[in-house]
Amino acid sequence: ASHMNIEEIRGRSRVILAIDEEEPRKYWNVLDAVGSSVKAVKLGWMAILSLGSDGVKSLINGHDDKYFIMDAKMADVNFINEKIARRMAGLGFDGIIMHGFIGPSNAPPSVMDVFVLISMTQGPTLYDASLERAMDYTKAIDRRGIVVPGNKPDIIRKAREQFPSDVIISPGIGAQGGSIGCAVKHGADFGIVGRSIYESSDPVESLKRLERE
Ligand code: U5P
């Protein structure tokens, strides 16, 4: 858990590092390699499966300068989402990602920052068939920000118009074709970058290249 909130981090870095590795030690290795230049990290089900929940807790505890987001992509009913969110907060996560289509009545209570996914990097999905409705559902959810595809600039621009004060975080940078410069220009606050950094032979150089954009 970070002492900085996500808006403060935004002033220092525009990259959220995603790690989805099989091997437990790689999580530590990548974070060692990038050091303090990375301020925010997104973990998901691969991290829970590889490290176990105690391992994730240790990883977060061992990097208390960073803001950690759990990409749970929650899409269950409210009392289950609430239990999961409380457990994730207990592991040290600062934020959690949920699907927007489940609506406000199924959203978890704000034990931590909630980011609502309203469109995906790969598809088409039902979100694309009904982006306006997805946005309406999302507006009714108590949240810190939204997740919008970094490889679809038009959707980022529409989302920024509709969500002027949300923190917009955008995956799909690098390996899935998106560019961080383009995503930020269209209104994203952060680009989420996974393989282009953690599979790079020089993760620090790859990170610097993205930050220069
Ligand atoms: N992610 C997507 N697309 C979405 C939502 C989330 O790729 O629509 C997540 C993946 O789960 C992964 C990261 O953690 O963003 C993208 O990884 P990479 O393509 O940068 O390796």
PDB file of C-alpha atoms and ligand atoms in Angstrom:
ATOM      1  CA  ALA A   1       0.000   0.000   0.000  1.00  0.00           C
ATOM      2  CA  SER A   2       1.332   3.374  -0.999  1.00  0.00           C
ATOM      3  CA  HIS A   3       1.448   6.541   1.123  1.00  0.00           C
ATOM      4  CA  MET A   4       0.571   8.422  -2.082  1.00  0.00           C
ATOM      5  CA  ASN A   5      -2.889   8.386  -3.594  1.00  0.00           C
ATOM      6  CA  ILE A   6      -3.382   7.731  -7.285  1.00  0.00           C
ATOM      7  CA  GLU A   7      -3.710  11.451  -8.144  1.00  0.00           C
ATOM      8  CA  GLU A   8      -0.369  12.191  -6.449  1.00  0.00           C
ATOM      9  CA  ILE A   9       1.266   9.339  -8.331  1.00  0.00           C
ATOM     10  CA  ARG A  10      -0.083  10.755 -11.583  1.00  0.00           C
ATOM     11  CA  GLY A  11       2.115  13.809 -11.118  1.00  0.00           C
ATOM     12  CA  ARG A  12       5.212  11.591 -11.116  1.00  0.00           C
ATOM     13  CA  SER A  13       4.557   8.735 -13.516  1.00  0.00           C
ATOM     14  CA  ARG A  14       2.070   7.759 -16.196  1.00  0.00           C
ATOM     15  CA  VAL A  15       2.852   4.050 -16.215  1.00  0.00           C
ATOM     16  CA  ILE A  16       1.164   1.290 -14.232  1.00  0.00           C
ATOM     17  CA  LEU A  17       3.220  -1.898 -14.442  1.00  0.00           C
ATOM     18  CA  ALA A  18       1.115  -5.059 -14.919  1.00  0.00           C
ATOM     19  CA  ILE A  19       2.743  -8.364 -13.981  1.00  0.00           C
ATOM     20  CA  ASP A  20       1.084 -11.642 -15.039  1.00  0.00           C
ATOM     21  CA  GLU A  21       3.857 -14.212 -14.661  1.00  0.00           C
ATOM     22  CA  GLU A  22       3.820 -17.950 -13.949  1.00  0.00           C
ATOM     23  CA  GLU A  23       6.887 -18.000 -11.757  1.00  0.00           C
ATOM     24  CA  PRO A  24       6.680 -16.501  -8.256  1.00  0.00           C
ATOM     25  CA  ARG A  25      10.244 -15.135  -8.172  1.00  0.00           C
ATOM     26  CA  LYS A  26       9.680 -13.145 -11.384  1.00  0.00           C
ATOM     27  CA  TYR A  27       7.338 -10.777  -9.528  1.00  0.00           C
ATOM     28  CA  TRP A  28      10.196  -9.889  -7.170  1.00  0.00           C
ATOM     29  CA  ASN A  29      12.766  -9.792  -9.985  1.00  0.00           C
ATOM     30  CA  VAL A  30      10.773  -7.380 -12.148  1.00  0.00           C
ATOM     31  CA  LEU A  31      10.038  -5.057  -9.237  1.00  0.00           C
ATOM     32  CA  ASP A  32      13.740  -5.193  -8.252  1.00  0.00           C
ATOM     33  CA  ALA A  33      14.751  -4.332 -11.801  1.00  0.00           C
ATOM     34  CA  VAL A  34      12.487  -1.299 -12.182  1.00  0.00           C
ATOM     35  CA  GLY A  35      12.971  -0.065  -8.607  1.00  0.00           C
ATOM     36  CA  SER A  36      11.511   3.257  -7.534  1.00  0.00           C
ATOM     37  CA  SER A  37      10.780   4.404 -11.099  1.00  0.00           C
ATOM     38  CA  VAL A  38       7.568   2.377 -10.950  1.00  0.00           C
ATOM     39  CA  LYS A  39       5.006   3.879  -8.562  1.00  0.00           C
ATOM     40  CA  ALA A  40       1.941   1.756  -9.369  1.00  0.00           C
ATOM     41  CA  VAL A  41       1.555  -1.960 -10.042  1.00  0.00           C
ATOM     42  CA  LYS A  42      -1.406  -3.990 -11.292  1.00  0.00           C
ATOM     43  CA  LEU A  43      -1.621  -7.636 -10.264  1.00  0.00           C
ATOM     44  CA  GLY A  44      -4.317 -10.100 -11.233  1.00  0.00           C
ATOM     45  CA  TRP A  45      -5.411 -13.696 -10.832  1.00  0.00           C
ATOM     46  CA  MET A  46      -2.057 -14.948 -12.165  1.00  0.00           C
ATOM     47  CA  ALA A  47      -0.332 -13.316  -9.184  1.00  0.00           C
ATOM     48  CA  ILE A  48      -2.757 -14.876  -6.720  1.00  0.00           C
ATOM     49  CA  LEU A  49      -2.310 -18.294  -8.398  1.00  0.00           C
ATOM     50  CA  SER A  50       1.484 -18.058  -8.661  1.00  0.00           C
ATOM     51  CA  LEU A  51       2.367 -16.427  -5.345  1.00  0.00           C
ATOM     52  CA  GLY A  52      -0.636 -17.461  -3.282  1.00  0.00           C
ATOM     53  CA  SER A  53      -2.439 -14.859  -1.223  1.00  0.00           C
ATOM     54  CA  ASP A  54       0.280 -14.841   1.478  1.00  0.00           C
ATOM     55  CA  GLY A  55       2.905 -14.400  -1.220  1.00  0.00           C
ATOM     56  CA  VAL A  56       1.005 -11.459  -2.687  1.00  0.00           C
ATOM     57  CA  LYS A  57       0.763  -9.919   0.781  1.00  0.00           C
ATOM     58  CA  SER A  58       4.546 -10.249   1.242  1.00  0.00           C
ATOM     59  CA  LEU A  59       5.198  -8.758  -2.184  1.00  0.00           C
ATOM     60  CA  ILE A  60       3.016  -5.741  -1.392  1.00  0.00           C
ATOM     61  CA  ASN A  61       4.549  -5.379   2.092  1.00  0.00           C
ATOM     62  CA  GLY A  62       8.009  -5.556   0.559  1.00  0.00           C
ATOM     63  CA  HIS A  63       7.219  -2.643  -1.775  1.00  0.00           C
ATOM     64  CA  ASP A  64       5.441  -0.175   0.464  1.00  0.00           C
ATOM     65  CA  ASP A  65       6.375   2.764  -1.770  1.00  0.00           C
ATOM     66  CA  LYS A  66       4.019   1.492  -4.475  1.00  0.00           C
ATOM     67  CA  TYR A  67       0.285   1.655  -5.158  1.00  0.00           C
ATOM     68  CA  PHE A  68      -1.123  -1.815  -5.902  1.00  0.00           C
ATOM     69  CA  ILE A  69      -4.263  -2.495  -7.926  1.00  0.00           C
ATOM     70  CA  MET A  70      -5.927  -5.925  -7.949  1.00  0.00           C
ATOM     71  CA  ASP A  71      -7.354  -6.650 -11.392  1.00  0.00           C
ATOM     72  CA  ALA A  72     -10.121  -8.859 -10.007  1.00  0.00           C
ATOM     73  CA  LYS A  73     -12.508  -7.993 -12.842  1.00  0.00           C
ATOM     74  CA  MET A  74     -15.217  -8.628 -10.319  1.00  0.00           C
ATOM     75  CA  ALA A  75     -18.547  -9.612 -11.802  1.00  0.00           C
ATOM     76  CA  ASP A  76     -20.331 -11.417  -8.986  1.00  0.00           C
ATOM     77  CA  VAL A  77     -23.205 -10.452  -6.699  1.00  0.00           C
ATOM     78  CA  ASN A  78     -22.676  -7.812  -4.047  1.00  0.00           C
ATOM     79  CA  PHE A  79     -22.120  -9.897  -0.917  1.00  0.00           C
ATOM     80  CA  ILE A  80     -19.442 -11.987  -2.656  1.00  0.00           C
ATOM     81  CA  ASN A  81     -17.771  -8.917  -4.151  1.00  0.00           C
ATOM     82  CA  GLU A  82     -17.761  -7.353  -0.700  1.00  0.00           C
ATOM     83  CA  LYS A  83     -16.009 -10.377   0.860  1.00  0.00           C
ATOM     84  CA  ILE A  84     -13.436 -10.467  -1.920  1.00  0.00           C
ATOM     85  CA  ALA A  85     -12.777  -6.716  -1.729  1.00  0.00           C
ATOM     86  CA  ARG A  86     -12.222  -6.907   2.042  1.00  0.00           C
ATOM     87  CA  ARG A  87      -9.773  -9.791   1.648  1.00  0.00           C
ATOM     88  CA  MET A  88      -7.905  -7.937  -1.111  1.00  0.00           C
ATOM     89  CA  ALA A  89      -7.700  -4.819   1.075  1.00  0.00           C
ATOM     90  CA  GLY A  90      -6.289  -7.078   3.804  1.00  0.00           C
ATOM     91  CA  LEU A  91      -3.502  -8.174   1.448  1.00  0.00           C
ATOM     92  CA  GLY A  92      -2.541  -4.513   1.090  1.00  0.00           C
ATOM     93  CA  PHE A  93      -4.137  -3.599  -2.226  1.00  0.00           C
ATOM     94  CA  ASP A  94      -4.988   0.093  -2.698  1.00  0.00           C
ATOM     95  CA  GLY A  95      -7.423  -0.416  -5.546  1.00  0.00           C
ATOM     96  CA  ILE A  96      -9.563  -3.058  -7.224  1.00  0.00           C
ATOM     97  CA  ILE A  97     -11.035  -3.433 -10.717  1.00  0.00           C
ATOM     98  CA  MET A  98     -14.652  -4.509 -11.257  1.00  0.00           C
ATOM     99  CA  HIS A  99     -16.756  -5.000 -14.375  1.00  0.00           C
ATOM    100  CA  GLY A 100     -19.144  -2.132 -15.044  1.00  0.00           C
ATOM    101  CA  PHE A 101     -22.003  -4.244 -16.346  1.00  0.00           C
ATOM    102  CA  ILE A 102     -22.827  -5.592 -12.861  1.00  0.00           C
ATOM    103  CA  GLY A 103     -24.058  -2.133 -11.911  1.00  0.00           C
ATOM    104  CA  PRO A 104     -24.077  -0.112  -8.694  1.00  0.00           C
ATOM    105  CA  SER A 105     -26.068  -2.608  -6.605  1.00  0.00           C
ATOM    106  CA  ASN A 106     -23.356  -5.251  -7.017  1.00  0.00           C
ATOM    107  CA  ALA A 107     -20.376  -2.912  -6.565  1.00  0.00           C
ATOM    108  CA  PRO A 108     -18.224  -3.546  -3.496  1.00  0.00           C
ATOM    109  CA  PRO A 109     -18.223  -1.005  -0.644  1.00  0.00           C
ATOM    110  CA  SER A 110     -15.412   1.509  -0.851  1.00  0.00           C
ATOM    111  CA  VAL A 111     -12.884  -0.255   1.390  1.00  0.00           C
ATOM    112  CA  MET A 112     -10.396   0.834  -1.277  1.00  0.00           C
ATOM    113  CA  ASP A 113     -10.309   2.620  -4.639  1.00  0.00           C
ATOM    114  CA  VAL A 114     -12.662   1.073  -7.182  1.00  0.00           C
ATOM    115  CA  PHE A 115     -11.886   1.179 -10.916  1.00  0.00           C
ATOM    116  CA  VAL A 116     -14.731   0.246 -13.233  1.00  0.00           C
ATOM    117  CA  LEU A 117     -14.029  -1.521 -16.540  1.00  0.00           C
ATOM    118  CA  ILE A 118     -16.280  -0.215 -19.324  1.00  0.00           C
ATOM    119  CA  SER A 119     -14.644  -1.544 -22.491  1.00  0.00           C
ATOM    120  CA  MET A 120     -11.983  -4.115 -23.343  1.00  0.00           C
ATOM    121  CA  THR A 121      -8.808  -4.107 -25.423  1.00  0.00           C
ATOM    122  CA  GLN A 122      -9.879  -7.191 -27.332  1.00  0.00           C
ATOM    123  CA  GLY A 123     -13.307  -7.937 -28.636  1.00  0.00           C
ATOM    124  CA  PRO A 124     -15.843  -7.072 -29.811  1.00  0.00           C
ATOM    125  CA  THR A 125     -17.648  -7.524 -26.514  1.00  0.00           C
ATOM    126  CA  LEU A 126     -21.125  -6.567 -25.373  1.00  0.00           C
ATOM    127  CA  TYR A 127     -19.551  -3.331 -24.065  1.00  0.00           C
ATOM    128  CA  ASP A 128     -18.912  -2.207 -27.665  1.00  0.00           C
ATOM    129  CA  ALA A 129     -22.510  -2.923 -28.634  1.00  0.00           C
ATOM    130  CA  SER A 130     -23.650  -0.687 -25.820  1.00  0.00           C
ATOM    131  CA  LEU A 131     -20.887   1.693 -24.743  1.00  0.00           C
ATOM    132  CA  GLU A 132     -23.307   4.492 -23.804  1.00  0.00           C
ATOM    133  CA  ARG A 133     -25.310   2.175 -21.536  1.00  0.00           C
ATOM    134  CA  ALA A 134     -22.101   0.825 -19.982  1.00  0.00           C
ATOM    135  CA  MET A 135     -21.129   4.423 -19.215  1.00  0.00           C
ATOM    136  CA  ASP A 136     -24.529   5.111 -17.628  1.00  0.00           C
ATOM    137  CA  TYR A 137     -24.178   2.071 -15.355  1.00  0.00           C
ATOM    138  CA  THR A 138     -20.664   3.152 -14.451  1.00  0.00           C
ATOM    139  CA  LYS A 139     -21.677   6.696 -13.552  1.00  0.00           C
ATOM    140  CA  ALA A 140     -23.956   5.274 -10.869  1.00  0.00           C
ATOM    141  CA  ILE A 141     -21.095   3.346  -9.222  1.00  0.00           C
ATOM    142  CA  ASP A 142     -19.076   4.845  -6.350  1.00  0.00           C
ATOM    143  CA  ARG A 143     -15.580   4.819  -7.843  1.00  0.00           C
ATOM    144  CA  ARG A 144     -12.167   6.428  -8.178  1.00  0.00           C
ATOM    145  CA  GLY A 145     -11.736   5.792 -11.851  1.00  0.00           C
ATOM    146  CA  ILE A 146     -12.417   3.759 -14.969  1.00  0.00           C
ATOM    147  CA  VAL A 147     -10.570   1.221 -17.127  1.00  0.00           C
ATOM    148  CA  VAL A 148     -10.672   1.998 -20.839  1.00  0.00           C
ATOM    149  CA  PRO A 149      -8.706   0.315 -23.676  1.00  0.00           C
ATOM    150  CA  GLY A 150      -5.390   2.025 -24.380  1.00  0.00           C
ATOM    151  CA  ASN A 151      -5.374   0.662 -27.920  1.00  0.00           C
ATOM    152  CA  LYS A 152      -8.705   2.359 -28.802  1.00  0.00           C
ATOM    153  CA  PRO A 153      -8.155   6.148 -28.775  1.00  0.00           C
ATOM    154  CA  ASP A 154     -11.731   6.957 -29.841  1.00  0.00           C
ATOM    155  CA  ILE A 155     -13.120   5.167 -26.798  1.00  0.00           C
ATOM    156  CA  ILE A 156     -10.644   6.941 -24.508  1.00  0.00           C
ATOM    157  CA  ARG A 157     -11.758  10.300 -25.904  1.00  0.00           C
ATOM    158  CA  LYS A 158     -15.466   9.485 -25.454  1.00  0.00           C
ATOM    159  CA  ALA A 159     -14.807   8.232 -21.925  1.00  0.00           C
ATOM    160  CA  ARG A 160     -12.885  11.403 -20.992  1.00  0.00           C
ATOM    161  CA  GLU A 161     -15.782  13.558 -22.221  1.00  0.00           C
ATOM    162  CA  GLN A 162     -18.241  11.590 -20.100  1.00  0.00           C
ATOM    163  CA  PHE A 163     -15.949  11.171 -17.057  1.00  0.00           C
ATOM    164  CA  PRO A 164     -14.110  14.487 -16.685  1.00  0.00           C
ATOM    165  CA  SER A 165     -12.880  13.891 -13.141  1.00  0.00           C
ATOM    166  CA  ASP A 166     -12.205  10.131 -13.146  1.00  0.00           C
ATOM    167  CA  VAL A 167      -8.731   8.637 -13.100  1.00  0.00           C
ATOM    168  CA  ILE A 168      -8.595   6.837 -16.453  1.00  0.00           C
ATOM    169  CA  ILE A 169      -6.295   3.827 -16.577  1.00  0.00           C
ATOM    170  CA  SER A 170      -5.679   2.148 -19.935  1.00  0.00           C
ATOM    171  CA  PRO A 171      -4.285  -1.312 -20.665  1.00  0.00           C
ATOM    172  CA  GLY A 172      -3.268  -2.535 -24.107  1.00  0.00           C
ATOM    173  CA  ILE A 173      -0.092  -0.423 -24.363  1.00  0.00           C
ATOM    174  CA  GLY A 174       2.797  -2.027 -26.264  1.00  0.00           C
ATOM    175  CA  ALA A 175       2.113  -5.741 -26.776  1.00  0.00           C
ATOM    176  CA  GLN A 176      -1.537  -5.120 -27.741  1.00  0.00           C
ATOM    177  CA  GLY A 177      -0.747  -2.247 -30.071  1.00  0.00           C
ATOM    178  CA  GLY A 178      -1.540   0.840 -27.999  1.00  0.00           C
ATOM    179  CA  SER A 179       0.866   3.743 -27.516  1.00  0.00           C
ATOM    180  CA  ILE A 180       1.053   5.547 -24.199  1.00  0.00           C
ATOM    181  CA  GLY A 181       1.591   8.933 -25.846  1.00  0.00           C
ATOM    182  CA  CYS A 182      -1.555   8.485 -27.923  1.00  0.00           C
ATOM    183  CA  ALA A 183      -3.605   7.184 -24.976  1.00  0.00           C
ATOM    184  CA  VAL A 184      -2.611  10.125 -22.758  1.00  0.00           C
ATOM    185  CA  LYS A 185      -3.237  12.614 -25.567  1.00  0.00           C
ATOM    186  CA  HIS A 186      -6.798  11.278 -25.858  1.00  0.00           C
ATOM    187  CA  GLY A 187      -7.441  11.612 -22.128  1.00  0.00           C
ATOM    188  CA  ALA A 188      -5.938   8.642 -20.254  1.00  0.00           C
ATOM    189  CA  ASP A 189      -4.133   9.346 -16.988  1.00  0.00           C
ATOM    190  CA  PHE A 190      -2.133   6.108 -16.977  1.00  0.00           C
ATOM    191  CA  GLY A 191      -1.056   3.492 -19.455  1.00  0.00           C
ATOM    192  CA  ILE A 192      -1.018  -0.034 -18.039  1.00  0.00           C
ATOM    193  CA  VAL A 193       1.953  -1.956 -19.444  1.00  0.00           C
ATOM    194  CA  GLY A 194       2.666  -5.635 -18.935  1.00  0.00           C
ATOM    195  CA  ARG A 195       4.696  -7.763 -21.338  1.00  0.00           C
ATOM    196  CA  SER A 196       6.489  -4.816 -22.977  1.00  0.00           C
ATOM    197  CA  ILE A 197       8.200  -4.274 -19.630  1.00  0.00           C
ATOM    198  CA  TYR A 198       8.304  -7.600 -17.790  1.00  0.00           C
ATOM    199  CA  GLU A 199       9.335  -9.626 -20.838  1.00  0.00           C
ATOM    200  CA  SER A 200      11.866  -7.021 -21.975  1.00  0.00           C
ATOM    201  CA  SER A 201      15.575  -7.836 -21.751  1.00  0.00           C
ATOM    202  CA  ASP A 202      15.994  -4.321 -20.302  1.00  0.00           C
ATOM    203  CA  PRO A 203      12.829  -3.450 -18.324  1.00  0.00           C
ATOM    204  CA  VAL A 204      14.209  -0.112 -17.100  1.00  0.00           C
ATOM    205  CA  GLU A 205      15.045   1.053 -20.629  1.00  0.00           C
ATOM    206  CA  SER A 206      11.593  -0.068 -21.856  1.00  0.00           C
ATOM    207  CA  LEU A 207       9.945   1.831 -19.018  1.00  0.00           C
ATOM    208  CA  LYS A 208      11.995   4.976 -19.735  1.00  0.00           C
ATOM    209  CA  ARG A 209      11.090   4.808 -23.407  1.00  0.00           C
ATOM    210  CA  LEU A 210       7.384   4.707 -22.500  1.00  0.00           C
ATOM    211  CA  GLU A 211       7.733   7.578 -20.009  1.00  0.00           C
ATOM    212  CA  ARG A 212       9.446   9.735 -22.658  1.00  0.00           C
ATOM    213  CA  GLU A 213       6.377   9.348 -24.862  1.00  0.00           C
TER     214      GLU A 213
HETATM  215  N1  U5P B   1      -6.300  -6.045 -19.462  1.00  0.00           N
HETATM  216  C1  U5P B   1      -6.281  -6.110 -20.843  1.00  0.00           C
HETATM  217  N2  U5P B   1      -7.409  -5.747 -21.526  1.00  0.00           N
HETATM  218  C2  U5P B   1      -8.542  -5.338 -20.929  1.00  0.00           C
HETATM  219  C3  U5P B   1      -8.571  -5.281 -19.525  1.00  0.00           C
HETATM  220  C4  U5P B   1      -7.429  -5.641 -18.832  1.00  0.00           C
HETATM  221  O1  U5P B   1      -5.262  -6.485 -21.463  1.00  0.00           O
HETATM  222  O2  U5P B   1      -9.499  -5.009 -21.609  1.00  0.00           O
HETATM  223  C5  U5P B   1      -5.118  -6.391 -18.639  1.00  0.00           C
HETATM  224  C6  U5P B   1      -4.598  -7.810 -18.779  1.00  0.00           C
HETATM  225  O3  U5P B   1      -5.226  -8.634 -17.809  1.00  0.00           O
HETATM  226  C7  U5P B   1      -3.116  -7.628 -18.516  1.00  0.00           C
HETATM  227  C8  U5P B   1      -2.822  -6.230 -19.002  1.00  0.00           C
HETATM  228  O4  U5P B   1      -2.852  -7.639 -17.126  1.00  0.00           O
HETATM  229  O5  U5P B   1      -4.049  -5.521 -18.961  1.00  0.00           O
HETATM  230  C9  U5P B   1      -2.254  -6.158 -20.405  1.00  0.00           C
HETATM  231  O6  U5P B   1      -1.021  -6.824 -20.470  1.00  0.00           O
HETATM  232  P1  U5P B   1       0.005  -6.626 -21.685  1.00  0.00           P
HETATM  233  O7  U5P B   1      -0.753  -6.812 -22.943  1.00  0.00           O
HETATM  234  O8  U5P B   1       0.586  -5.238 -21.554  1.00  0.00           O
HETATM  235  O9  U5P B   1       1.022  -7.693 -21.429  1.00  0.00           O
END
